mmCIF file of C-alpha atoms in Angstrom:
data_model
loop_
_atom_site.group_PDB
_atom_site.id
_atom_site.type_symbol
_atom_site.label_atom_id
_atom_site.label_comp_id
_atom_site.label_asym_id
_atom_site.label_seq_id
_atom_site.Cartn_x
_atom_site.Cartn_y
_atom_site.Cartn_z
ATOM 1 C CA THR H 1 9.237 28.976 17.039
ATOM 2 C CA GLU H 2 5.467 29.130 16.900
ATOM 3 C CA LEU H 3 3.776 26.845 19.430
ATOM 4 C CA ILE H 4 1.228 24.528 17.888
ATOM 5 C CA PRO H 5 -1.222 22.142 19.569
ATOM 6 C CA VAL H 6 0.473 18.975 20.815
ATOM 7 C CA ASN H 7 -1.504 16.656 18.523
ATOM 8 C CA ASP H 8 -0.566 18.797 15.526
ATOM 9 C CA ALA H 9 3.086 18.851 16.570
ATOM 10 C CA GLU H 10 3.061 15.085 17.031
ATOM 11 C CA ASN H 11 1.423 14.483 13.641
ATOM 12 C CA ARG H 12 3.766 16.916 11.915
ATOM 13 C CA CYS H 13 6.744 15.228 13.555
ATOM 14 C CA TYR H 14 5.681 11.808 12.281
ATOM 15 C CA TYR H 15 4.928 13.245 8.846
ATOM 16 C CA CYS H 16 8.437 14.708 8.658
ATOM 17 C CA ILE H 17 9.994 11.402 9.680
ATOM 18 C CA VAL H 18 8.015 9.627 6.955
ATOM 19 C CA GLU H 19 9.238 12.216 4.443
ATOM 20 C CA ALA H 20 12.807 11.722 5.675
ATOM 21 C CA TRP H 21 12.486 7.985 5.068
ATOM 22 C CA TYR H 22 11.025 8.664 1.613
ATOM 23 C CA TYR H 23 14.097 10.749 0.752
ATOM 24 C CA THR H 24 16.296 8.041 2.209
ATOM 25 C CA LEU H 25 14.885 4.918 0.581
ATOM 26 C CA ALA H 26 12.558 5.786 -2.309
ATOM 27 C CA LYS H 27 14.157 8.894 -3.771
ATOM 28 C CA PRO H 28 17.546 9.307 -2.053
ATOM 29 C CA ASP H 29 18.370 12.928 -1.309
ATOM 30 C CA ILE H 30 20.409 13.461 1.837
ATOM 31 C CA GLU H 31 19.778 17.215 1.972
ATOM 32 C CA LYS H 32 16.003 16.712 1.927
ATOM 33 C CA THR H 33 16.377 13.930 4.495
ATOM 34 C CA LYS H 34 18.336 16.261 6.777
ATOM 35 C CA SER H 35 15.782 19.026 6.304
ATOM 36 C CA PHE H 36 12.882 16.762 7.248
ATOM 37 C CA THR H 37 14.662 15.228 10.243
ATOM 38 C CA LYS H 38 15.490 18.720 11.500
ATOM 39 C CA GLN H 39 11.848 19.738 11.161
ATOM 40 C CA ALA H 40 10.762 16.528 12.896
ATOM 41 C CA ALA H 41 13.127 17.265 15.789
ATOM 42 C CA ASN H 42 11.645 20.746 16.188
ATOM 43 C CA PHE H 43 8.097 19.380 16.306
ATOM 44 C CA ALA H 44 9.170 16.564 18.649
ATOM 45 C CA GLU H 45 10.418 19.070 21.217
ATOM 46 C CA GLN H 46 6.860 20.380 21.477
ATOM 47 C CA ALA H 47 5.055 17.042 21.307
ATOM 48 C CA PHE H 48 7.114 14.618 23.371
ATOM 49 C CA HIS H 49 8.274 15.039 26.923
ATOM 50 C CA THR H 50 10.580 12.150 27.730
ATOM 51 C CA ALA H 51 14.074 11.460 26.517
ATOM 52 C CA ILE H 52 13.144 7.891 25.617
ATOM 53 C CA GLU H 53 10.432 9.173 23.249
ATOM 54 C CA LEU H 54 12.893 11.535 21.588
ATOM 55 C CA ILE H 55 15.458 8.767 21.244
ATOM 56 C CA ASP H 56 12.966 6.357 19.652
ATOM 57 C CA ILE H 57 11.127 8.896 17.487
ATOM 58 C CA ILE H 58 13.969 11.216 16.397
ATOM 59 C CA TYR H 59 17.493 10.101 17.246
ATOM 60 C CA ILE H 60 17.429 6.455 16.168
ATOM 61 C CA PRO H 61 15.423 7.003 12.957
ATOM 62 C CA THR H 62 17.633 9.946 11.984
ATOM 63 C CA ALA H 63 20.774 7.913 12.673
ATOM 64 C CA ASN H 64 19.330 5.119 10.531
ATOM 65 C CA CYS H 65 18.560 7.528 7.681
ATOM 66 C CA MET H 66 22.125 8.817 7.792
ATOM 67 C CA TYR H 67 23.414 5.236 7.837
ATOM 68 C CA TYR H 68 21.418 4.368 4.700
ATOM 69 C CA HIS H 69 22.815 7.483 3.032
ATOM 70 C CA TYR H 70 26.307 6.127 3.892
ATOM 71 C CA ASP H 71 26.852 9.135 6.160
ATOM 72 C CA TYR H 72 28.300 7.005 8.944
ATOM 73 C CA SER H 73 29.782 9.974 10.793
ATOM 74 C CA GLY H 74 26.390 11.686 10.791
ATOM 75 C CA SER H 75 24.789 8.497 12.043
ATOM 76 C CA ALA H 76 27.355 8.223 14.833
ATOM 77 C CA GLU H 77 26.671 11.828 15.903
ATOM 78 C CA TRP H 78 22.948 11.156 16.326
ATOM 79 C CA LEU H 79 23.615 7.954 18.237
ATOM 80 C CA GLU H 80 26.133 9.714 20.509
ATOM 81 C CA GLN H 81 23.512 12.370 21.284
ATOM 82 C CA ALA H 82 21.016 9.627 22.148
ATOM 83 C CA VAL H 83 23.592 8.019 24.457
ATOM 84 C CA THR H 84 24.015 11.370 26.202
ATOM 85 C CA LEU H 85 20.262 11.459 26.833
ATOM 86 C CA CYS H 86 20.337 7.913 28.225
ATOM 87 C CA LYS H 87 23.132 8.835 30.602
ATOM 88 C CA THR H 88 20.885 11.464 32.215
ATOM 89 C CA HIS H 89 18.848 8.536 33.617
ATOM 90 C CA PRO H 90 21.606 6.237 34.957
ATOM 91 C CA GLU H 91 19.437 4.166 37.300
ATOM 92 C CA GLN H 92 16.341 3.644 35.145
ATOM 93 C CA LEU H 93 16.265 0.217 33.524
ATOM 94 C CA THR H 94 14.395 1.470 30.463
ATOM 95 C CA TYR H 95 17.248 3.855 29.713
ATOM 96 C CA ILE H 96 19.922 1.292 30.540
ATOM 97 C CA ASP H 97 18.343 -1.125 28.066
ATOM 98 C CA LYS H 98 18.080 1.641 25.452
ATOM 99 C CA TYR H 99 21.723 2.508 26.093
ATOM 100 C CA ALA H 100 22.685 -1.124 25.444
ATOM 101 C CA GLU H 101 20.641 -1.061 22.220
ATOM 102 C CA LEU H 102 22.440 2.123 21.161
ATOM 103 C CA LEU H 103 25.818 0.509 21.834
ATOM 104 C CA CYS H 104 24.884 -2.212 19.343
ATOM 105 C CA CYS H 105 23.832 0.400 16.778
ATOM 106 C CA MET H 106 27.039 2.337 17.337
ATOM 107 C CA THR H 107 29.083 -0.825 16.860
ATOM 108 C CA ASP H 108 27.455 -1.246 13.434
ATOM 109 C CA VAL H 109 28.283 2.345 12.498
ATOM 110 C CA TYR H 110 31.880 2.294 13.720
ATOM 111 C CA ALA H 111 32.438 -1.034 11.971
ATOM 112 C CA GLU H 112 31.393 0.645 8.711
ATOM 113 C CA LEU H 113 33.813 3.465 9.511
ATOM 114 C CA GLY H 114 36.536 0.844 9.972
ATOM 115 C CA ASP H 115 37.198 1.871 13.586
ATOM 116 C CA LYS H 116 37.790 -1.550 15.140
ATOM 117 C CA GLU H 117 39.244 -0.063 18.329
ATOM 118 C CA LYS H 118 36.066 1.961 18.979
ATOM 119 C CA CYS H 119 34.014 -1.168 18.259
ATOM 120 C CA ARG H 120 35.978 -3.108 20.855
ATOM 121 C CA GLU H 121 35.426 -0.326 23.409
ATOM 122 C CA LEU H 122 31.687 -0.352 22.712
ATOM 123 C CA LEU H 123 31.507 -4.148 22.959
ATOM 124 C CA THR H 124 33.397 -4.111 26.261
ATOM 125 C CA GLU H 125 30.919 -1.575 27.614
ATOM 126 C CA LEU H 126 28.009 -3.673 26.297
ATOM 127 C CA ASP H 127 29.402 -6.786 27.985
ATOM 128 C CA GLY H 128 29.582 -4.865 31.260
ATOM 129 C CA ILE H 129 25.936 -3.794 30.993
ATOM 130 C CA ASN H 130 24.818 -7.309 30.049
ATOM 131 C CA GLU H 131 26.643 -8.760 33.051
ATOM 132 C CA LYS H 132 25.539 -6.117 35.565
ATOM 133 C CA TYR H 133 21.868 -6.145 34.565
ATOM 134 C CA LYS H 134 21.327 -9.779 33.527
ATOM 135 C CA ASP H 135 19.060 -10.397 36.527
ATOM 136 C CA ASP H 136 16.958 -7.423 35.391
ATOM 137 C CA GLY H 137 16.411 -9.000 31.972
ATOM 138 C CA ILE H 138 18.733 -6.695 30.060
ATOM 139 C CA HIS H 139 20.828 -8.443 27.451
ATOM 140 C CA ARG H 140 21.752 -7.102 24.019
ATOM 141 C CA GLU H 141 23.888 -8.741 21.373
ATOM 142 C CA PRO H 142 25.631 -7.002 18.487
ATOM 143 C CA ASP H 143 24.812 -8.064 14.944
ATOM 144 C CA SER H 144 26.761 -11.159 13.932
ATOM 145 C CA ALA H 145 27.680 -9.617 10.557
ATOM 146 C CA THR H 146 29.177 -6.657 12.401
ATOM 147 C CA LEU H 147 31.239 -8.972 14.564
ATOM 148 C CA GLU H 148 32.611 -10.541 11.383
ATOM 149 C CA LEU H 149 33.597 -7.081 10.060
ATOM 150 C CA ILE H 150 35.624 -6.226 13.127
ATOM 151 C CA LYS H 151 37.555 -9.476 13.554
#
């Protein structure tokens, strides 16, 4: 891969994410969406240096694009990869909070997949994080519509 200046890589990354959203919402085409998110991920590796940036700029938006394309398994894969990145920073509150956010997102995805057991596992883990880190200001709640789906 050719190295490009950081500002160019950053701009190209954002451009590709915008294109991915265009092919998700305006003119749905999952193959073009996947192509642009892959390109964005390649540029992001050059432009961003923290896992939290990659999670927010690549993993979550790509998972959301897949979700809107009804590719729930693809969405889950991106979220699982983001969780793996969070777990490399087990004592940093920023990553713990992001992990809790991802658990909520994953609950939405697994509810759409009809996997109530996985949803319950995720919610149990989320409850544990909320309890352990409540004094640190970390508290995430799953979407109420999702909770209705998994009753």
